[in-house]
Short mmCIF file of C-alpha atoms in Angstrom, two decimals:
data_model
loop_
_atom_site.label_atom_id
_atom_site.label_comp_id
_atom_site.label_asym_id
_atom_site.label_seq_id
_atom_site.Cartn_x
_atom_site.Cartn_y
_atom_site.Cartn_z
CA UNK Y 918 108.49 91.64 97.53
CA UNK Y 919 105.80 93.97 98.89
CA UNK Y 920 104.69 96.63 96.44
CA UNK Y 921 102.32 99.49 97.23
CA UNK Y 922 100.58 101.26 94.33
CA UNK Y 923 99.34 104.63 95.64
CA UNK Y 924 98.64 107.14 92.84
CA UNK Y 925 96.58 110.28 92.43
CA UNK Y 926 94.17 110.68 89.54
CA UNK Y 927 95.38 111.83 86.12
CA UNK Y 928 93.31 114.95 85.52
CA UNK Y 929 91.22 114.74 82.36
CA UNK Y 930 92.04 111.10 81.86
CA UNK Y 931 91.74 108.53 84.66
CA UNK Y 932 90.51 108.36 88.23
CA UNK Y 933 92.97 107.36 90.93
CA UNK Y 934 91.40 103.88 91.05
CA UNK Y 935 91.81 103.43 87.30
CA UNK Y 936 95.43 104.62 87.48
CA UNK Y 937 96.15 102.15 90.28
CA UNK Y 938 94.55 99.30 88.33
CA UNK Y 939 96.61 100.05 85.22
CA UNK Y 940 99.87 100.22 87.17
CA UNK Y 941 99.07 97.04 89.09
CA UNK Y 942 98.33 95.19 85.85
CA UNK Y 943 101.79 96.02 84.51
CA UNK Y 944 103.48 95.19 87.80
CA UNK Y 945 101.81 91.77 87.99
CA UNK Y 946 103.07 90.93 84.52
CA UNK Y 947 106.63 91.97 85.40
CA UNK Y 948 106.79 90.64 88.96
CA UNK Y 949 104.23 87.83 89.20
CA UNK Y 950 105.27 86.68 92.68
CA UNK Y 951 105.15 90.13 94.29
CA UNK Y 952 102.50 91.04 96.86
CA UNK Y 953 100.73 94.07 95.40
CA UNK Y 954 98.26 96.36 97.16
CA UNK Y 955 96.48 99.26 95.47
CA UNK Y 956 95.47 102.30 97.52
CA UNK Y 957 94.12 105.12 95.32
CA UNK Y 958 94.65 108.56 96.83
CA UNK Y 959 93.37 112.11 96.71
CA UNK Y 960 94.80 115.28 98.21
CA UNK Y 961 91.76 117.51 98.36
CA UNK Y 962 91.63 117.67 94.58
CA UNK Y 963 89.33 115.72 92.29
CA UNK Y 964 88.36 112.20 93.44
CA UNK Y 965 89.38 112.81 97.06
CA UNK Y 966 85.93 112.19 98.51
CA UNK Y 967 85.40 109.25 96.15
CA UNK Y 968 88.59 107.67 97.52
CA UNK Y 969 87.13 107.90 101.04
CA UNK Y 970 83.64 106.64 100.22
CA UNK Y 971 84.35 102.91 100.53
CA UNK Y 972 86.70 103.00 103.57
CA UNK Y 973 84.28 105.22 105.50
CA UNK Y 974 81.16 103.44 104.18
CA UNK Y 975 79.69 106.71 102.98
CA UNK Y 976 76.28 106.89 101.34
CA UNK Y 977 75.87 108.95 98.15
CA UNK Y 978 73.16 111.59 97.99
CA UNK Y 979 71.93 112.95 94.66
CA UNK Y 980 70.91 116.60 94.53
CA UNK Y 981 70.18 119.41 92.08
CA UNK Y 982 71.81 122.73 92.91
CA UNK Y 983 73.06 125.80 91.11
CA UNK Y 984 76.23 125.13 89.18
CA UNK Y 985 79.02 127.67 88.92
CA UNK Y 986 77.31 129.43 86.00
CA UNK Y 987 73.95 129.73 87.80
CA UNK Y 988 72.16 126.97 85.91
CA UNK Y 989 70.72 123.99 87.76
CA UNK Y 990 73.20 121.17 88.05
CA UNK Y 991 72.99 117.51 89.09
CA UNK Y 992 75.53 116.75 91.80
CA UNK Y 993 76.49 114.16 94.39
CA UNK Y 994 77.66 114.44 97.96
CA UNK Y 995 78.12 111.77 100.62
CA UNK Y 996 76.99 111.34 104.19
CA UNK Y 997 78.12 109.12 107.03
CA UNK Y 998 75.96 106.19 108.10
CA UNK Y 999 74.69 108.14 111.12
CA UNK Y 1000 73.90 111.19 109.00
CA UNK Y 1001 75.97 113.48 111.23
CA UNK Y 1002 78.77 114.23 108.75
CA UNK Y 1003 78.61 115.13 105.07
CA UNK Y 1004 81.45 114.94 102.57
CA UNK Y 1005 81.53 117.13 99.48
CA UNK Y 1006 83.94 117.55 96.58
CA UNK Y 1007 83.88 121.18 95.43
CA UNK Y 1008 84.66 120.09 91.88
CA UNK Y 1009 81.37 118.15 91.83
CA UNK Y 1010 79.56 121.50 91.89
CA UNK Y 1011 81.99 124.07 90.47
CA UNK Y 1012 84.51 121.89 88.66
CA UNK Y 1013 87.21 123.44 86.50
CA UNK Y 1014 86.63 120.97 83.66
CA UNK Y 1015 82.91 121.75 83.60
CA UNK Y 1016 83.00 125.53 83.57
CA UNK Y 1017 86.31 127.01 82.42
CA UNK Y 1018 86.11 127.88 78.74
CA UNK Y 1019 88.59 129.72 76.45
CA UNK Y 1020 87.85 133.42 76.31
CA UNK Y 1021 85.46 133.32 79.29
CA UNK Y 1022 86.22 135.13 82.52
CA UNK Y 1023 85.99 132.99 85.61
CA UNK Y 1024 84.84 136.05 87.60
CA UNK Y 1025 81.23 135.36 86.64
CA UNK Y 1026 81.27 131.93 88.33
CA UNK Y 1027 79.86 131.33 91.81
CA UNK Y 1028 80.24 128.84 94.68
CA UNK Y 1029 76.55 129.25 95.58
CA UNK Y 1030 75.75 125.58 94.91
CA UNK Y 1031 78.26 124.44 97.52
CA UNK Y 1032 76.42 126.50 100.12
CA UNK Y 1033 73.11 125.01 98.96
CA UNK Y 1034 74.39 121.50 99.66
CA UNK Y 1035 75.73 122.42 103.08
CA UNK Y 1036 72.48 124.16 103.98
CA UNK Y 1037 70.41 121.18 102.84
CA UNK Y 1038 72.62 118.82 104.85
CA UNK Y 1039 72.24 121.03 107.95
CA UNK Y 1040 68.47 120.97 107.60
CA UNK Y 1041 68.64 117.17 107.39
CA UNK Y 1042 70.50 117.03 110.70
CA UNK Y 1043 74.18 117.01 109.72
CA UNK Y 1044 76.46 118.75 112.21
CA UNK Y 1045 79.81 118.38 110.46
CA UNK Y 1046 81.07 118.74 106.92
CA UNK Y 1047 84.29 117.74 105.18
CA UNK Y 1048 84.80 119.79 102.03
CA UNK Y 1049 87.52 118.88 99.51
CA UNK Y 1050 88.44 122.09 97.70
CA UNK Y 1051 90.61 121.15 94.73
CA UNK Y 1052 89.64 121.44 91.08
CA UNK Y 1053 87.33 124.46 91.24
CA UNK Y 1054 86.60 126.90 88.42
CA UNK Y 1055 85.72 129.76 90.74
CA UNK Y 1056 87.49 132.85 92.11
CA UNK Y 1057 84.77 134.39 94.26
CA UNK Y 1058 86.42 134.17 97.69
CA UNK Y 1059 83.60 131.86 98.75
CA UNK Y 1060 80.99 134.64 98.82
CA UNK Y 1061 78.55 132.59 96.75
CA UNK Y 1062 78.70 129.77 99.30
CA UNK Y 1063 78.26 132.26 102.16
CA UNK Y 1064 75.24 133.80 100.45
CA UNK Y 1065 73.52 130.41 100.17
CA UNK Y 1066 74.23 129.76 103.85
CA UNK Y 1067 72.43 132.91 104.92
CA UNK Y 1068 75.24 135.46 105.12
CA UNK Y 1069 74.12 138.99 104.33
CA UNK Y 1070 76.27 140.71 101.69
CA UNK Y 1071 75.44 144.43 101.85
CA UNK Y 1072 75.91 146.07 98.46
CA UNK Y 1073 74.94 143.01 96.43
CA UNK Y 1074 71.94 143.43 94.15
CA UNK Y 1075 68.83 141.55 95.22
CA UNK Y 1076 68.08 138.18 93.58
CA UNK Y 1077 71.63 137.89 92.32
CA UNK Y 1078 73.98 134.94 92.89
CA UNK Y 1079 77.23 136.35 94.24
CA UNK Y 1080 80.30 135.77 92.10
CA UNK Y 1081 83.82 137.12 91.84
CA UNK Y 1082 82.51 139.98 89.75
CA UNK Y 1083 80.62 141.23 92.82
CA UNK Y 1084 83.52 141.39 95.26
CA UNK Y 1085 84.01 145.12 94.81
CA UNK Y 1086 80.31 145.81 95.49
CA UNK Y 1087 80.07 143.98 98.80
CA UNK Y 1088 80.60 146.07 101.91
CA UNK Y 1089 80.71 143.34 104.56
CA UNK Y 1090 80.15 139.67 105.33
CA UNK Y 1091 77.35 139.55 107.94
CA UNK Y 1092 76.84 136.14 109.54
CA UNK Y 1093 73.41 134.61 110.26
CA UNK Y 1094 72.52 133.98 113.89
CA UNK Y 1095 71.98 130.25 113.49
CA UNK Y 1096 75.27 129.06 111.94
CA UNK Y 1097 76.39 125.98 113.88
CA UNK Y 1098 78.12 123.54 111.53
CA UNK Y 1099 81.73 122.39 111.96
CA UNK Y 1100 83.51 122.48 108.60
CA UNK Y 1101 86.88 121.01 107.70
CA UNK Y 1102 88.30 121.98 104.32
CA UNK Y 1103 90.79 119.62 102.69
CA UNK Y 1104 93.30 121.62 100.65
CA UNK Y 1105 95.68 120.42 97.95
CA UNK Y 1106 97.71 123.64 97.86
CA UNK Y 1107 99.36 125.76 100.53
CA UNK Y 1108 98.77 129.14 98.86
CA UNK Y 1109 97.53 132.06 100.98
CA UNK Y 1110 94.49 134.04 99.91
CA UNK Y 1111 96.24 137.13 98.57
CA UNK Y 1112 99.59 138.39 97.37
CA UNK Y 1113 101.97 137.01 94.73
CA UNK Y 1114 101.15 133.42 95.74
CA UNK Y 1115 97.47 134.13 96.30
CA UNK Y 1116 94.33 132.70 94.74
CA UNK Y 1117 94.02 135.33 92.01
CA UNK Y 1118 97.71 135.72 91.14
CA UNK Y 1119 98.54 132.01 90.86
CA UNK Y 1120 95.32 130.39 89.71
CA UNK Y 1121 93.47 133.31 88.14
CA UNK Y 1122 95.18 133.02 84.74
CA UNK Y 1123 94.11 129.36 84.51
CA UNK Y 1124 90.52 130.42 85.18
CA UNK Y 1125 90.32 133.14 82.57
CA UNK Y 1126 91.09 136.22 84.68
CA UNK Y 1127 92.86 139.10 82.99
CA UNK Y 1128 95.78 140.94 84.60
CA UNK Y 1129 93.41 143.78 85.54
CA UNK Y 1130 90.88 141.38 87.04
CA UNK Y 1131 93.58 139.62 89.05
CA UNK Y 1132 94.67 142.94 90.56
CA UNK Y 1133 91.11 143.93 91.47
CA UNK Y 1134 90.22 140.54 92.96
CA UNK Y 1135 93.38 140.48 95.07
CA UNK Y 1136 92.65 143.96 96.43
CA UNK Y 1137 89.02 143.15 97.23
CA UNK Y 1138 89.86 139.88 98.96
CA UNK Y 1139 92.38 141.78 101.10
CA UNK Y 1140 89.61 144.21 102.02
CA UNK Y 1141 87.00 141.55 102.89
CA UNK Y 1142 89.14 139.10 104.84
CA UNK Y 1143 91.33 139.79 107.89
CA UNK Y 1144 95.06 139.29 107.43
CA UNK Y 1145 95.07 136.42 109.96
CA UNK Y 1146 92.67 134.51 107.69
CA UNK Y 1147 94.22 135.54 104.37
CA UNK Y 1148 97.72 134.52 105.48
CA UNK Y 1149 96.78 130.95 106.37
CA UNK Y 1150 98.30 128.25 104.18
CA UNK Y 1151 95.51 126.92 101.96
CA UNK Y 1152 93.21 129.94 102.34
CA UNK Y 1153 93.74 130.60 98.63
CA UNK Y 1154 92.50 127.12 97.66
CA UNK Y 1155 89.52 126.97 95.28
CA UNK Y 1156 89.66 130.66 94.45
CA UNK Y 1157 89.53 131.72 98.09
CA UNK Y 1158 86.94 129.20 99.25
CA UNK Y 1159 89.51 128.16 101.86
CA UNK Y 1160 89.39 131.64 103.37
CA UNK Y 1161 85.59 131.52 103.60
CA UNK Y 1162 85.84 128.27 105.55
CA UNK Y 1163 88.66 129.47 107.83
CA UNK Y 1164 87.10 132.89 108.43
CA UNK Y 1165 83.31 133.31 108.30
CA UNK Y 1166 82.45 129.62 108.79
CA UNK Y 1167 84.88 129.28 111.70
CA UNK Y 1168 86.21 126.03 110.21
CA UNK Y 1169 89.69 124.68 109.77
CA UNK Y 1170 91.97 124.02 106.83
CA UNK Y 1171 93.77 120.69 106.69
CA UNK Y 1172 96.20 119.08 104.28
CA UNK Y 1173 94.06 116.87 102.09
CA UNK Y 1174 96.69 114.20 101.57
CA UNK Y 1175 97.45 113.98 105.30
CA UNK Y 1176 93.75 113.59 106.06
CA UNK Y 1177 93.37 110.83 103.46
CA UNK Y 1178 96.47 108.96 104.62
CA UNK Y 1179 95.20 109.07 108.19
CA UNK Y 1180 91.73 107.82 107.25
CA UNK Y 1181 93.20 104.98 105.20
CA UNK Y 1182 95.60 104.02 108.02
CA UNK Y 1183 98.55 103.45 105.71
CA UNK Y 1184 101.52 104.06 108.03
CA UNK Y 1185 102.23 100.39 108.81
CA UNK Y 1186 101.86 99.46 105.14
CA UNK Y 1187 104.28 102.16 104.07
CA UNK Y 1188 106.82 101.05 106.65
CA UNK Y 1189 106.66 97.43 105.46
CA UNK Y 1190 106.75 98.10 101.70
CA UNK Y 1191 109.76 97.33 99.51
CA UNK Y 1192 108.59 99.41 96.54
CA UNK Y 1193 106.20 102.36 96.43
CA UNK Y 1194 104.79 103.30 93.04
CA UNK Y 1195 102.85 106.54 92.88
CA UNK Y 1196 102.00 109.04 90.18
CA UNK Y 1197 100.01 112.02 88.98
CA UNK Y 1198 99.28 113.67 85.68
CA UNK Y 1199 101.84 116.46 85.93
CA UNK Y 1200 104.86 116.40 88.24
CA UNK Y 1201 106.03 120.00 88.55
CA UNK Y 1202 106.92 122.60 91.18
CA UNK Y 1203 103.36 122.57 92.52
CA UNK Y 1204 103.79 118.85 93.32
CA UNK Y 1205 106.08 119.85 96.18
CA UNK Y 1206 103.41 121.99 97.88
CA UNK Y 1207 100.79 119.75 99.46
CA UNK Y 1208 100.01 117.41 96.58
CA UNK Y 1209 99.82 113.59 96.74
CA UNK Y 1210 103.48 112.96 95.94
CA UNK Y 1211 104.72 115.46 98.50
CA UNK Y 1212 102.48 114.22 101.30
CA UNK Y 1213 103.05 110.56 100.52
CA UNK Y 1214 106.85 110.77 100.46
CA UNK Y 1215 106.85 112.93 103.59
CA UNK Y 1216 104.77 110.28 105.35
CA UNK Y 1217 107.08 107.49 104.12
CA UNK Y 1218 110.05 109.26 105.68
CA UNK Y 1219 108.12 109.94 108.87
CA UNK Y 1220 107.43 106.23 109.42
CA UNK Y 1221 111.05 105.38 108.53
CA UNK Y 1222 110.05 103.34 105.51
CA UNK Y 1223 112.78 101.81 103.37
CA UNK Y 1224 110.81 101.43 100.12
CA UNK Y 1225 112.26 102.53 96.80
CA UNK Y 1226 110.03 105.23 95.33
CA UNK Y 1227 108.89 105.50 91.72
CA UNK Y 1228 106.52 108.06 90.21
CA UNK Y 1229 104.81 107.45 86.87
CA UNK Y 1230 103.47 110.70 85.41
CA UNK Y 1231 102.20 112.20 82.21
CA UNK Y 1232 104.77 115.00 82.40
CA UNK Y 1233 107.85 115.12 84.64
CA UNK Y 1234 109.83 118.11 85.86
CA UNK Y 1235 113.21 116.72 86.89
CA UNK Y 1236 113.72 119.60 89.32
CA UNK Y 1237 110.43 118.75 91.01
CA UNK Y 1238 111.28 115.05 91.14
CA UNK Y 1239 114.66 115.81 92.70
CA UNK Y 1240 113.13 118.13 95.27
CA UNK Y 1241 110.64 115.42 96.27
CA UNK Y 1242 113.47 112.92 96.73
CA UNK Y 1243 112.09 110.26 94.39
CA UNK Y 1244 114.34 107.38 93.40
CA UNK Y 1245 112.87 107.41 89.89
CA UNK Y 1246 110.36 109.57 88.01
CA UNK Y 1247 109.21 108.53 84.55
CA UNK Y 1248 107.04 110.23 81.96
CA UNK Y 1249 104.77 107.50 80.60
CA UNK Y 1250 103.95 108.90 77.16
CA UNK Y 1251 106.04 108.18 74.08
CA UNK Y 1252 107.20 111.24 72.21
CA UNK Y 1253 105.21 110.53 69.07
CA UNK Y 1254 101.75 110.94 70.64
CA UNK Y 1255 99.64 114.07 70.53
CA UNK Y 1256 98.06 115.27 73.80
CA UNK Y 1257 94.72 113.78 72.78
CA UNK Y 1258 96.40 110.46 72.01
CA UNK Y 1259 98.26 110.55 75.31
CA UNK Y 1260 95.06 111.10 77.27
CA UNK Y 1261 93.29 108.29 75.43
CA UNK Y 1262 96.22 105.90 75.95
CA UNK Y 1263 96.98 106.74 79.58
CA UNK Y 1264 96.01 103.30 80.93
CA UNK Y 1265 98.04 101.46 78.28
CA UNK Y 1266 101.05 103.74 78.80
CA UNK Y 1267 100.91 103.29 82.57
CA UNK Y 1268 100.69 99.53 82.23
CA UNK Y 1269 103.64 99.37 79.81
CA UNK Y 1270 105.95 101.55 81.91
CA UNK Y 1271 104.95 99.77 85.13
CA UNK Y 1272 105.81 96.46 83.46
CA UNK Y 1273 109.32 97.73 82.76
CA UNK Y 1274 109.78 99.01 86.31
CA UNK Y 1275 108.61 95.70 87.77
CA UNK Y 1276 110.97 93.69 85.56
CA UNK Y 1277 113.93 95.80 86.62
CA UNK Y 1278 113.09 95.56 90.32
CA UNK Y 1279 112.29 91.86 90.09
CA UNK Y 1280 115.76 91.10 88.72
CA UNK Y 1281 117.75 93.15 91.23
#
């Protein structure tokens, strides 16, 4: 039996590699003769660039840049062996887990540090950038990044890092004459920039925006960005950072999971597999819109794979699982654990449930 273990990370708990290792450990115990291959995945969200580092032989670069709150922040990006392409995870600079706090408005946070990294990479000779957008704390429409890259923002006070709170003050986005980098943004959502499914309306509440702030941000993003940019799927990713890439930077937005699956060259493996075990922290309606599970199962069908599909998750929405077309979706946590206990026991819970799945499959 050929078993593929291809999970996403479990946010706040385990990286995709650690999730894959825990599942594989349980599977080996339950199906000792099976051929098991682990392929950790990312979809543009956290750990996406890390999942590409080894396959692409990327070299890490340590830097200090402005974090989302304006303080100096140690961060890491990657560059290709020839130095021509850089790879950056937005969450490394403006990560949700690092900056979102109860009672604090996310409007004061800025993507300036992302622009600092891109500018530094340009000066070092890089011509291309791959930017994974998921997991950000910001809702500034990317104006902080643009500011660091040399865009003029008329109306913004001098010596001030642009944040979402400044959107209403800015009159225009004026490009520098020397911008020449090709940027690809990997998105893990298909939300447009504005409207009821836009960056502010959908993700603003998670980032501390009030109802009034959400309304203002949505209006100002509509004013600053052309409709053709704002309507693009994924332009609302990372609080509108997707729109800044697709519009001012002249870049392109791409499904993060599709990009990762292509880089990892998994089509033949998916077609040959008998069992596909995947997973993510929370399987819900959003899982059907560009996340790992959605992209992975779509690719399995595209290559005409015959594998049975199982998702192991912290929380499972049965409607979401049905919409994805999974054969089986299991919540791994026993009902008597608190959230803190569940997070601490994620590896053990994954291993135990994977053991049960493997035993059932092994005795079919």
